[in-house]
């Protein structure tokens, strides 16, 4: 019963890669027709998510463990809350647990990848370039796994393109310890390819057209 409840009520979060506001609005509407979860901490976590209070949601969902540790939906909601709190390391570890329980969980790969990418490019992040490069490669791998499961989601290609672009910037910065012109050019080419894939879904997107041009300029200006 509780698995069916979570699978239905939280479909907008689990499957949807839309904005948080839209997802939570959809969830609120669906919640009116669903039975309550048997675990009080899960219920409190769900309410906090609907209220947009990710900090409280993470606290309550963490308390729901370990009794709900084998439920990928509860684990996913915890990782989702941690991600939106900016707790990327915790979110990555939680999404790993989701994937171990449900290897075809597209959104777990998606948010795990975004967390890795955010860690790699965060202004306050003091990681060495080698560590940042590995995070970006991991993000690309996770987006690729998500695409293998859900091949027609433009959002996945767009975000993988961003990861490739960021990898190009990181490895294409002259004077950096991990500078590699060939590697950077390859990353930019793959970013262009993914951006162009997004345009096959909606050719009118000016933002993506601009990103294609920028990636080509960055590639052509490599020294």
One Martini backbone bead per residue (centre of mass of N, CA, C, O) as a GRO file, in nm:
protein
  223
    1UNK     BB    1   0.058   0.061  -0.023
    2UNK     BB    2   0.296   0.266   0.019
    3UNK     BB    3   0.423   0.231  -0.261
    4UNK     BB    4   0.175   0.325  -0.422
    5UNK     BB    5   0.158   0.601  -0.296
    6UNK     BB    6   0.439   0.704  -0.382
    7UNK     BB    7   0.423   0.646  -0.686
    8UNK     BB    8   0.184   0.847  -0.728
    9UNK     BB    9   0.220   1.112  -0.561
   10UNK     BB   10   0.549   1.130  -0.665
   11UNK     BB   11   0.568   1.147  -0.981
   12UNK     BB   12   0.664   1.441  -1.034
   13UNK     BB   13   0.943   1.390  -0.900
   14UNK     BB   14   1.047   1.120  -1.018
   15UNK     BB   15   0.984   1.198  -1.336
   16UNK     BB   16   1.009   1.494  -1.311
   17UNK     BB   17   1.212   1.779  -1.466
   18UNK     BB   18   1.088   2.008  -1.346
   19UNK     BB   19   0.999   2.238  -1.161
   20UNK     BB   20   0.947   2.263  -0.832
   21UNK     BB   21   0.679   2.417  -0.832
   22UNK     BB   22   0.528   2.229  -1.027
   23UNK     BB   23   0.565   1.967  -0.876
   24UNK     BB   24   0.431   2.057  -0.606
   25UNK     BB   25   0.158   2.127  -0.725
   26UNK     BB   26   0.093   1.842  -0.826
   27UNK     BB   27   0.117   1.698  -0.553
   28UNK     BB   28  -0.107   1.847  -0.404
   29UNK     BB   29  -0.334   1.742  -0.585
   30UNK     BB   30  -0.280   1.434  -0.545
   31UNK     BB   31  -0.300   1.411  -0.226
   32UNK     BB   32  -0.616   1.423  -0.201
   33UNK     BB   33  -0.632   1.102  -0.329
   34UNK     BB   34  -0.451   0.990  -0.088
   35UNK     BB   35  -0.314   0.796   0.119
   36UNK     BB   36  -0.146   0.754   0.403
   37UNK     BB   37   0.134   0.705   0.541
   38UNK     BB   38   0.244   0.501   0.806
   39UNK     BB   39   0.480   0.697   0.840
   40UNK     BB   40   0.515   0.988   1.012
   41UNK     BB   41   0.785   1.095   0.884
   42UNK     BB   42   0.692   1.080   0.594
   43UNK     BB   43   0.453   1.269   0.621
   44UNK     BB   44   0.621   1.513   0.715
   45UNK     BB   45   0.803   1.519   0.464
   46UNK     BB   46   0.580   1.565   0.257
   47UNK     BB   47   0.474   1.830   0.370
   48UNK     BB   48   0.740   1.986   0.348
   49UNK     BB   49   0.763   1.961   0.042
   50UNK     BB   50   0.494   2.106  -0.024
   51UNK     BB   51   0.616   2.369   0.135
   52UNK     BB   52   0.936   2.392   0.062
   53UNK     BB   53   1.079   2.237   0.320
   54UNK     BB   54   1.376   2.078   0.294
   55UNK     BB   55   1.494   2.061   0.575
   56UNK     BB   56   1.257   1.918   0.715
   57UNK     BB   57   1.232   1.686   0.521
   58UNK     BB   58   1.510   1.560   0.576
   59UNK     BB   59   1.470   1.511   0.877
   60UNK     BB   60   1.220   1.322   0.859
   61UNK     BB   61   1.332   1.113   0.652
   62UNK     BB   62   1.571   1.025   0.826
   63UNK     BB   63   1.386   0.915   1.059
   64UNK     BB   64   1.258   0.686   0.872
   65UNK     BB   65   1.516   0.575   0.923
   66UNK     BB   66   1.553   0.228   0.864
   67UNK     BB   67   1.255   0.129   0.801
   68UNK     BB   68   1.283   0.272   0.486
   69UNK     BB   69   1.555   0.180   0.338
   70UNK     BB   70   1.403  -0.016   0.105
   71UNK     BB   71   1.273   0.253  -0.009
   72UNK     BB   72   1.320   0.434  -0.293
   73UNK     BB   73   1.117   0.669  -0.247
   74UNK     BB   74   1.222   0.770   0.024
   75UNK     BB   75   1.515   0.806  -0.062
   76UNK     BB   76   1.456   1.008  -0.285
   77UNK     BB   77   1.328   1.232  -0.112
   78UNK     BB   78   1.584   1.276   0.049
   79UNK     BB   79   1.774   1.350  -0.185
   80UNK     BB   80   1.601   1.584  -0.290
   81UNK     BB   81   1.627   1.753  -0.032
   82UNK     BB   82   1.936   1.767  -0.019
   83UNK     BB   83   1.977   1.906  -0.286
   84UNK     BB   84   1.800   2.168  -0.210
   85UNK     BB   85   2.015   2.223   0.036
   86UNK     BB   86   2.318   2.169  -0.083
   87UNK     BB   87   2.373   1.848  -0.009
   88UNK     BB   88   2.551   1.682  -0.226
   89UNK     BB   89   2.696   1.447  -0.090
   90UNK     BB   90   2.444   1.324   0.040
   91UNK     BB   91   2.276   1.295  -0.217
   92UNK     BB   92   2.459   1.100  -0.366
   93UNK     BB   93   2.441   0.870  -0.158
   94UNK     BB   94   2.133   0.839  -0.176
   95UNK     BB   95   2.111   0.784  -0.485
   96UNK     BB   96   2.272   0.524  -0.474
   97UNK     BB   97   2.051   0.372  -0.314
   98UNK     BB   98   1.829   0.398  -0.520
   99UNK     BB   99   1.978   0.250  -0.753
  100UNK     BB  100   2.016  -0.018  -0.601
  101UNK     BB  101   1.694  -0.056  -0.583
  102UNK     BB  102   1.658   0.127  -0.872
  103UNK     BB  103   1.819   0.112  -1.179
  104UNK     BB  104   1.562   0.288  -1.338
  105UNK     BB  105   1.609   0.576  -1.195
  106UNK     BB  106   1.627   0.857  -1.359
  107UNK     BB  107   1.622   1.088  -1.135
  108UNK     BB  108   1.862   0.988  -0.972
  109UNK     BB  109   2.069   1.035  -1.193
  110UNK     BB  110   2.008   1.331  -1.243
  111UNK     BB  111   2.064   1.444  -0.948
  112UNK     BB  112   2.342   1.325  -0.919
  113UNK     BB  113   2.464   1.482  -1.154
  114UNK     BB  114   2.397   1.769  -1.053
  115UNK     BB  115   2.558   1.749  -0.794
  116UNK     BB  116   2.834   1.705  -0.926
  117UNK     BB  117   2.835   1.963  -1.097
  118UNK     BB  118   2.798   2.167  -0.864
  119UNK     BB  119   3.061   2.090  -0.718
  120UNK     BB  120   3.260   2.158  -0.957
  121UNK     BB  121   3.144   2.484  -0.992
  122UNK     BB  122   3.159   2.593  -0.722
  123UNK     BB  123   3.276   2.880  -0.580
  124UNK     BB  124   3.333   2.739  -0.281
  125UNK     BB  125   3.507   2.533  -0.416
  126UNK     BB  126   3.836   2.368  -0.324
  127UNK     BB  127   3.895   2.186  -0.542
  128UNK     BB  128   4.069   2.019  -0.742
  129UNK     BB  129   4.079   1.976  -1.076
  130UNK     BB  130   4.073   1.667  -1.071
  131UNK     BB  131   3.810   1.644  -0.904
  132UNK     BB  132   3.630   1.805  -1.094
  133UNK     BB  133   3.666   1.625  -1.340
  134UNK     BB  134   3.543   1.370  -1.210
  135UNK     BB  135   3.264   1.488  -1.154
  136UNK     BB  136   3.194   1.546  -1.452
  137UNK     BB  137   3.222   1.255  -1.551
  138UNK     BB  138   3.004   1.143  -1.365
  139UNK     BB  139   2.774   1.314  -1.470
  140UNK     BB  140   2.784   1.209  -1.760
  141UNK     BB  141   2.732   0.914  -1.690
  142UNK     BB  142   2.453   0.960  -1.556
  143UNK     BB  143   2.312   1.087  -1.795
  144UNK     BB  144   2.357   0.843  -1.982
  145UNK     BB  145   2.191   0.645  -1.811
  146UNK     BB  146   1.926   0.803  -1.829
  147UNK     BB  147   1.907   0.793  -2.141
  148UNK     BB  148   1.894   0.479  -2.160
  149UNK     BB  149   1.604   0.490  -2.022
  150UNK     BB  150   1.534   0.806  -2.124
  151UNK     BB  151   1.563   0.912  -2.452
  152UNK     BB  152   1.321   1.166  -2.472
  153UNK     BB  153   1.478   1.381  -2.278
  154UNK     BB  154   1.590   1.696  -2.315
  155UNK     BB  155   1.707   1.757  -2.028
  156UNK     BB  156   1.939   1.552  -2.039
  157UNK     BB  157   2.096   1.676  -2.276
  158UNK     BB  158   2.130   1.958  -2.162
  159UNK     BB  159   2.290   1.872  -1.901
  160UNK     BB  160   2.517   1.724  -2.047
  161UNK     BB  161   2.616   1.970  -2.202
  162UNK     BB  162   2.701   2.129  -1.953
  163UNK     BB  163   2.913   1.927  -1.857
  164UNK     BB  164   3.086   1.940  -2.109
  165UNK     BB  165   3.141   2.240  -2.100
  166UNK     BB  166   3.276   2.241  -1.818
  167UNK     BB  167   3.502   2.050  -1.908
  168UNK     BB  168   3.616   2.237  -2.123
  169UNK     BB  169   3.688   2.470  -1.936
  170UNK     BB  170   3.872   2.314  -1.739
  171UNK     BB  171   4.070   2.180  -1.975
  172UNK     BB  172   4.096   2.476  -2.150
  173UNK     BB  173   4.280   2.619  -1.940
  174UNK     BB  174   4.540   2.798  -1.957
  175UNK     BB  175   4.775   2.671  -1.706
  176UNK     BB  176   4.647   2.435  -1.611
  177UNK     BB  177   4.718   2.130  -1.480
  178UNK     BB  178   4.471   1.994  -1.680
  179UNK     BB  179   4.555   2.074  -1.952
  180UNK     BB  180   4.359   1.984  -2.264
  181UNK     BB  181   4.284   2.044  -2.577
  182UNK     BB  182   4.161   1.780  -2.684
  183UNK     BB  183   3.961   1.735  -2.451
  184UNK     BB  184   3.812   2.004  -2.480
  185UNK     BB  185   3.718   1.975  -2.773
  186UNK     BB  186   3.553   1.718  -2.724
  187UNK     BB  187   3.358   1.842  -2.517
  188UNK     BB  188   3.241   2.061  -2.702
  189UNK     BB  189   3.135   1.873  -2.924
  190UNK     BB  190   2.938   1.722  -2.730
  191UNK     BB  191   2.777   1.968  -2.650
  192UNK     BB  192   2.674   2.038  -2.929
  193UNK     BB  193   2.529   1.769  -2.981
  194UNK     BB  194   2.328   1.798  -2.742
  195UNK     BB  195   2.205   2.068  -2.816
  196UNK     BB  196   2.103   1.970  -3.095
  197UNK     BB  197   1.913   1.762  -2.975
  198UNK     BB  198   1.727   1.964  -2.837
  199UNK     BB  199   1.641   2.104  -3.112
  200UNK     BB  200   1.469   1.855  -3.212
  201UNK     BB  201   1.233   1.932  -3.007
  202UNK     BB  202   1.313   2.267  -3.019
  203UNK     BB  203   1.408   2.499  -3.260
  204UNK     BB  204   1.319   2.782  -3.097
  205UNK     BB  205   1.555   2.781  -2.894
  206UNK     BB  206   1.758   3.041  -2.813
  207UNK     BB  207   1.933   2.939  -2.577
  208UNK     BB  208   2.052   2.694  -2.736
  209UNK     BB  209   2.166   2.844  -2.975
  210UNK     BB  210   2.366   3.005  -2.802
  211UNK     BB  211   2.522   2.762  -2.682
  212UNK     BB  212   2.634   2.660  -2.944
  213UNK     BB  213   2.799   2.911  -3.017
  214UNK     BB  214   2.972   2.921  -2.760
  215UNK     BB  215   3.105   2.640  -2.782
  216UNK     BB  216   3.244   2.701  -3.054
  217UNK     BB  217   3.412   2.939  -2.958
  218UNK     BB  218   3.567   2.797  -2.735
  219UNK     BB  219   3.693   2.583  -2.921
  220UNK     BB  220   3.827   2.787  -3.135
  221UNK     BB  221   3.996   2.937  -2.880
  222UNK     BB  222   4.194   2.737  -2.835
  223UNK     BB  223   4.557   2.708  -2.728
   0.00000   0.00000   0.00000
